[in-house]
Amino acid sequence: MLIATPALRRADRSVLEYVEALRGQFRRVLVWSGFAAIGSGIVWFWLVLAQMTGGSLWEMPGMHSIEVAVTRTQFGHLWEWRLGLTLLFTMALLIPSGRCWNALLQSRAWQVVGMFVATTLLASLAWAGHAGATLAVERPIHLTADAGHLVAAGLWPAGLLPLALLLVRASRSREPSLLFAASAITRRFSALSLLVVGTLAATGLTNSYFLVGSLRALVASEYGRLLMLKLFLFSIMVGLGACNLLRFKPQLALANEQNATQRDALRKLMRNVIAELCLGTLIVLIVGALGATPPPRHGM
C-alpha cells in the first residue's frame, strides 16, 4: 500500500470501493502469512533441536534440551523474539473491525510500523543462516549483504502477490478509473523493481563470494548447482519483468479507456506477473534447500 497510496490519491472517487476490497484481501493475506510463518517457525525449531540433540524427529526432546536451545544459543534467542513479534503482529490483524481500528490500520503510522516489522523479520534471518556462521572481519560484511538480499527479496518478488491481486481485480472490472489506477501503480512498482533487481544482484554476488568462492565450486558442489538453478529461474523472472516494462506497460499507460489494446495489455501483464510469482515461489523453496546445504567455503 505504500507504493499504491500516492497513485490512488490521484484516482477518481469511484475507485475507493475497490480499494477497500483490496485492503481486505491484503489483510487476509497478511494474516495467513503470519500463521504460515508461525507454523513453519515451530517446525524449523523442531528440526534444529533434533539436529542439536542428535535425536529423532519423532521423539519428544526433554525440557532441559528445549530450555538450552532457546536460552543459550544464538538461534534460540533469534527464534524466540521472531516468534513473539510475528504473533503480536498477526494477533493485531485479527482484532475485529471497527471504525477506530480500521482508521488505525489504514493510517500512515501503521504502514510504517508494518514495514519496520517486516523488514526486521526478514533481515534477522541472516543471523540464522550461513552468514551467521561467518567468522572474523568478514562476518559484518556478509551479514549486511545477506540482510540486504533478504529485505530486497521482500519487495520483489514478494511484492508481486499484492500487484497480482490488483491486476486480477482491474481486469475483471469495467471501471475505467480502476484501470488508470492499476497503470499508475504498475509504473511505480516497475521503478522500484529496477532498483531491487540491482540490489539483489549486488548482494547475491557478495553472498556467493563468501559461500562458494570459486567457479569450480559452483559447478562441483551440491550448493553451487542449487545456486545455478536459482540464478536460472531468477534470469527468467528478470526477462518476464523486462517484457512487462518494455512492451505491456507502455500499452497500458498510453491507451485510452475505450481502447481494447489497454485491456489486452492488462491481461498479458497479469499473466506475466502471475508467472513471475510462481517462479519466485520456486526460488523461495530453493533458498530453503540452500539454507540446509553446507556451502563449499564452510567445508574448507
mmCIF file with all atom_site columns, C-alpha atoms in Angstrom, residues 37-127:
data_model
loop_
_atom_site.group_PDB
_atom_site.id
_atom_site.type_symbol
_atom_site.label_atom_id
_atom_site.label_alt_id
_atom_site.label_comp_id
_atom_site.label_asym_id
_atom_site.label_entity_id
_atom_site.label_seq_id
_atom_site.pdbx_PDB_ins_code
_atom_site.Cartn_x
_atom_site.Cartn_y
_atom_site.Cartn_z
_atom_site.occupancy
_atom_site.B_iso_or_equiv
_atom_site.pdbx_formal_charge
_atom_site.auth_seq_id
_atom_site.auth_comp_id
_atom_site.auth_asym_id
_atom_site.auth_atom_id
_atom_site.pdbx_PDB_model_num
ATOM 1  C CA . ALA A 1 37  ? 5.362   -18.026 9.465  1.00 0.00 ? 37  ALA A CA 1
ATOM 2  C CA . ILE A 1 38  ? 4.413   -19.183 12.973 1.00 0.00 ? 38  ILE A CA 1
ATOM 3  C CA . GLY A 1 39  ? 3.788   -22.779 11.880 1.00 0.00 ? 39  GLY A CA 1
ATOM 4  C CA . SER A 1 40  ? 6.938   -23.029 9.767  1.00 0.00 ? 40  SER A CA 1
ATOM 5  C CA . GLY A 1 41  ? 8.929   -21.391 12.569 1.00 0.00 ? 41  GLY A CA 1
ATOM 6  C CA . ILE A 1 42  ? 7.839   -24.085 15.024 1.00 0.00 ? 42  ILE A CA 1
ATOM 7  C CA . VAL A 1 43  ? 8.761   -26.823 12.526 1.00 0.00 ? 43  VAL A CA 1
ATOM 8  C CA . TRP A 1 44  ? 12.111  -25.091 11.928 1.00 0.00 ? 44  TRP A CA 1
ATOM 9  C CA . PHE A 1 45  ? 12.868  -25.010 15.654 1.00 0.00 ? 45  PHE A CA 1
ATOM 10 C CA . TRP A 1 46  ? 11.950  -28.695 15.968 1.00 0.00 ? 46  TRP A CA 1
ATOM 11 C CA . LEU A 1 47  ? 14.298  -29.656 13.117 1.00 0.00 ? 47  LEU A CA 1
ATOM 12 C CA . VAL A 1 48  ? 17.179  -27.611 14.542 1.00 0.00 ? 48  VAL A CA 1
ATOM 13 C CA . LEU A 1 49  ? 16.576  -29.040 18.028 1.00 0.00 ? 49  LEU A CA 1
ATOM 14 C CA . ALA A 1 50  ? 16.676  -32.604 16.675 1.00 0.00 ? 50  ALA A CA 1
ATOM 15 C CA . GLN A 1 51  ? 19.959  -31.776 14.928 1.00 0.00 ? 51  GLN A CA 1
ATOM 16 C CA . MET A 1 52  ? 21.411  -30.257 18.118 1.00 0.00 ? 52  MET A CA 1
ATOM 17 C CA . THR A 1 53  ? 20.459  -33.189 20.341 1.00 0.00 ? 53  THR A CA 1
ATOM 18 C CA . GLY A 1 54  ? 21.093  -35.915 17.766 1.00 0.00 ? 54  GLY A CA 1
ATOM 19 C CA . GLY A 1 55  ? 17.640  -37.350 18.474 1.00 0.00 ? 55  GLY A CA 1
ATOM 20 C CA . SER A 1 56  ? 14.878  -38.471 16.166 1.00 0.00 ? 56  SER A CA 1
ATOM 21 C CA . LEU A 1 57  ? 12.323  -36.074 14.742 1.00 0.00 ? 57  LEU A CA 1
ATOM 22 C CA . TRP A 1 58  ? 9.616   -38.353 16.149 1.00 0.00 ? 58  TRP A CA 1
ATOM 23 C CA . GLU A 1 59  ? 10.913  -38.269 19.737 1.00 0.00 ? 59  GLU A CA 1
ATOM 24 C CA . MET A 1 60  ? 9.833   -35.625 22.222 1.00 0.00 ? 60  MET A CA 1
ATOM 25 C CA . PRO A 1 61  ? 13.013  -33.880 23.457 1.00 0.00 ? 61  PRO A CA 1
ATOM 26 C CA . GLY A 1 62  ? 13.478  -33.202 27.144 1.00 0.00 ? 62  GLY A CA 1
ATOM 27 C CA . MET A 1 63  ? 12.534  -29.831 28.637 1.00 0.00 ? 63  MET A CA 1
ATOM 28 C CA . HIS A 1 64  ? 16.172  -29.229 29.525 1.00 0.00 ? 64  HIS A CA 1
ATOM 29 C CA . SER A 1 65  ? 17.191  -29.570 25.863 1.00 0.00 ? 65  SER A CA 1
ATOM 30 C CA . ILE A 1 66  ? 14.457  -27.133 24.810 1.00 0.00 ? 66  ILE A CA 1
ATOM 31 C CA . GLU A 1 67  ? 15.488  -24.657 27.513 1.00 0.00 ? 67  GLU A CA 1
ATOM 32 C CA . VAL A 1 68  ? 19.148  -24.821 26.483 1.00 0.00 ? 68  VAL A CA 1
ATOM 33 C CA . ALA A 1 69  ? 18.278  -24.373 22.795 1.00 0.00 ? 69  ALA A CA 1
ATOM 34 C CA . VAL A 1 70  ? 16.078  -21.335 23.481 1.00 0.00 ? 70  VAL A CA 1
ATOM 35 C CA . THR A 1 71  ? 18.099  -19.548 26.157 1.00 0.00 ? 71  THR A CA 1
ATOM 36 C CA . ARG A 1 72  ? 21.732  -20.411 25.404 1.00 0.00 ? 72  ARG A CA 1
ATOM 37 C CA . THR A 1 73  ? 22.098  -20.362 21.627 1.00 0.00 ? 73  THR A CA 1
ATOM 38 C CA . GLN A 1 74  ? 22.084  -17.544 19.076 1.00 0.00 ? 74  GLN A CA 1
ATOM 39 C CA . PHE A 1 75  ? 19.446  -19.410 17.078 1.00 0.00 ? 75  PHE A CA 1
ATOM 40 C CA . GLY A 1 76  ? 17.227  -19.809 20.156 1.00 0.00 ? 76  GLY A CA 1
ATOM 41 C CA . HIS A 1 77  ? 17.334  -16.117 21.065 1.00 0.00 ? 77  HIS A CA 1
ATOM 42 C CA . LEU A 1 78  ? 16.612  -15.140 17.465 1.00 0.00 ? 78  LEU A CA 1
ATOM 43 C CA . TRP A 1 79  ? 13.794  -17.678 17.107 1.00 0.00 ? 79  TRP A CA 1
ATOM 44 C CA . GLU A 1 80  ? 12.169  -16.596 20.380 1.00 0.00 ? 80  GLU A CA 1
ATOM 45 C CA . TRP A 1 81  ? 11.844  -12.889 19.615 1.00 0.00 ? 81  TRP A CA 1
ATOM 46 C CA . ARG A 1 82  ? 10.958  -13.509 15.954 1.00 0.00 ? 82  ARG A CA 1
ATOM 47 C CA . LEU A 1 83  ? 8.093   -15.772 17.060 1.00 0.00 ? 83  LEU A CA 1
ATOM 48 C CA . GLY A 1 84  ? 6.893   -13.200 19.596 1.00 0.00 ? 84  GLY A CA 1
ATOM 49 C CA . LEU A 1 85  ? 6.976   -10.355 17.077 1.00 0.00 ? 85  LEU A CA 1
ATOM 50 C CA . THR A 1 86  ? 5.114   -12.401 14.456 1.00 0.00 ? 86  THR A CA 1
ATOM 51 C CA . LEU A 1 87  ? 2.471   -13.449 16.992 1.00 0.00 ? 87  LEU A CA 1
ATOM 52 C CA . LEU A 1 88  ? 1.861   -9.862  18.119 1.00 0.00 ? 88  LEU A CA 1
ATOM 53 C CA . PHE A 1 89  ? 1.548   -8.534  14.576 1.00 0.00 ? 89  PHE A CA 1
ATOM 54 C CA . THR A 1 90  ? -0.753  -11.382 13.470 1.00 0.00 ? 90  THR A CA 1
ATOM 55 C CA . MET A 1 91  ? -2.993  -11.043 16.530 1.00 0.00 ? 91  MET A CA 1
ATOM 56 C CA . ALA A 1 92  ? -3.281  -7.295  15.902 1.00 0.00 ? 92  ALA A CA 1
ATOM 57 C CA . LEU A 1 93  ? -4.613  -8.013  12.409 1.00 0.00 ? 93  LEU A CA 1
ATOM 58 C CA . LEU A 1 94  ? -7.208  -10.404 13.849 1.00 0.00 ? 94  LEU A CA 1
ATOM 59 C CA . ILE A 1 95  ? -8.844  -7.779  16.087 1.00 0.00 ? 95  ILE A CA 1
ATOM 60 C CA . PRO A 1 96  ? -12.485 -7.364  14.960 1.00 0.00 ? 96  PRO A CA 1
ATOM 61 C CA . SER A 1 97  ? -13.070 -4.492  12.568 1.00 0.00 ? 97  SER A CA 1
ATOM 62 C CA . GLY A 1 98  ? -14.325 -1.182  13.913 1.00 0.00 ? 98  GLY A CA 1
ATOM 63 C CA . ARG A 1 99  ? -14.266 2.424   12.806 1.00 0.00 ? 99  ARG A CA 1
ATOM 64 C CA . CYS A 1 100 ? -11.335 3.417   15.030 1.00 0.00 ? 100 CYS A CA 1
ATOM 65 C CA . TRP A 1 101 ? -9.386  0.206   14.419 1.00 0.00 ? 101 TRP A CA 1
ATOM 66 C CA . ASN A 1 102 ? -9.889  0.399   10.650 1.00 0.00 ? 102 ASN A CA 1
ATOM 67 C CA . ALA A 1 103 ? -8.703  4.010   10.703 1.00 0.00 ? 103 ALA A CA 1
ATOM 68 C CA . LEU A 1 104 ? -5.561  2.870   12.535 1.00 0.00 ? 104 LEU A CA 1
ATOM 69 C CA . LEU A 1 105 ? -4.900  0.028   10.062 1.00 0.00 ? 105 LEU A CA 1
ATOM 70 C CA . GLN A 1 106 ? -5.205  2.465   7.156  1.00 0.00 ? 106 GLN A CA 1
ATOM 71 C CA . SER A 1 107 ? -3.042  5.137   8.751  1.00 0.00 ? 107 SER A CA 1
ATOM 72 C CA . ARG A 1 108 ? 0.433   6.061   7.590  1.00 0.00 ? 108 ARG A CA 1
ATOM 73 C CA . ALA A 1 109 ? 1.807   5.248   11.055 1.00 0.00 ? 109 ALA A CA 1
ATOM 74 C CA . TRP A 1 110 ? 0.518   1.650   10.893 1.00 0.00 ? 110 TRP A CA 1
ATOM 75 C CA . GLN A 1 111 ? 2.006   1.206   7.418  1.00 0.00 ? 111 GLN A CA 1
ATOM 76 C CA . VAL A 1 112 ? 5.375   2.405   8.690  1.00 0.00 ? 112 VAL A CA 1
ATOM 77 C CA . VAL A 1 113 ? 5.162   0.084   11.724 1.00 0.00 ? 113 VAL A CA 1
ATOM 78 C CA . GLY A 1 114 ? 4.221   -2.827  9.476  1.00 0.00 ? 114 GLY A CA 1
ATOM 79 C CA . MET A 1 115 ? 7.098   -2.043  7.118  1.00 0.00 ? 115 MET A CA 1
ATOM 80 C CA . PHE A 1 116 ? 9.524   -1.883  10.071 1.00 0.00 ? 116 PHE A CA 1
ATOM 81 C CA . VAL A 1 117 ? 8.292   -5.218  11.482 1.00 0.00 ? 117 VAL A CA 1
ATOM 82 C CA . ALA A 1 118 ? 8.502   -6.928  8.076  1.00 0.00 ? 118 ALA A CA 1
ATOM 83 C CA . THR A 1 119 ? 11.975  -5.515  7.410  1.00 0.00 ? 119 THR A CA 1
ATOM 84 C CA . THR A 1 120 ? 13.192  -6.626  10.844 1.00 0.00 ? 120 THR A CA 1
ATOM 85 C CA . LEU A 1 121 ? 11.802  -10.142 10.450 1.00 0.00 ? 121 LEU A CA 1
ATOM 86 C CA . LEU A 1 122 ? 13.341  -10.527 7.004  1.00 0.00 ? 122 LEU A CA 1
ATOM 87 C CA . ALA A 1 123 ? 16.756  -9.068  7.848  1.00 0.00 ? 123 ALA A CA 1
ATOM 88 C CA . SER A 1 124 ? 17.066  -11.087 11.069 1.00 0.00 ? 124 SER A CA 1
ATOM 89 C CA . LEU A 1 125 ? 17.049  -14.329 9.054  1.00 0.00 ? 125 LEU A CA 1
ATOM 90 C CA . ALA A 1 126 ? 20.638  -13.518 8.056  1.00 0.00 ? 126 ALA A CA 1
ATOM 91 C CA . TRP A 1 127 ? 21.765  -14.335 11.623 1.00 0.00 ? 127 TRP A CA 1
#
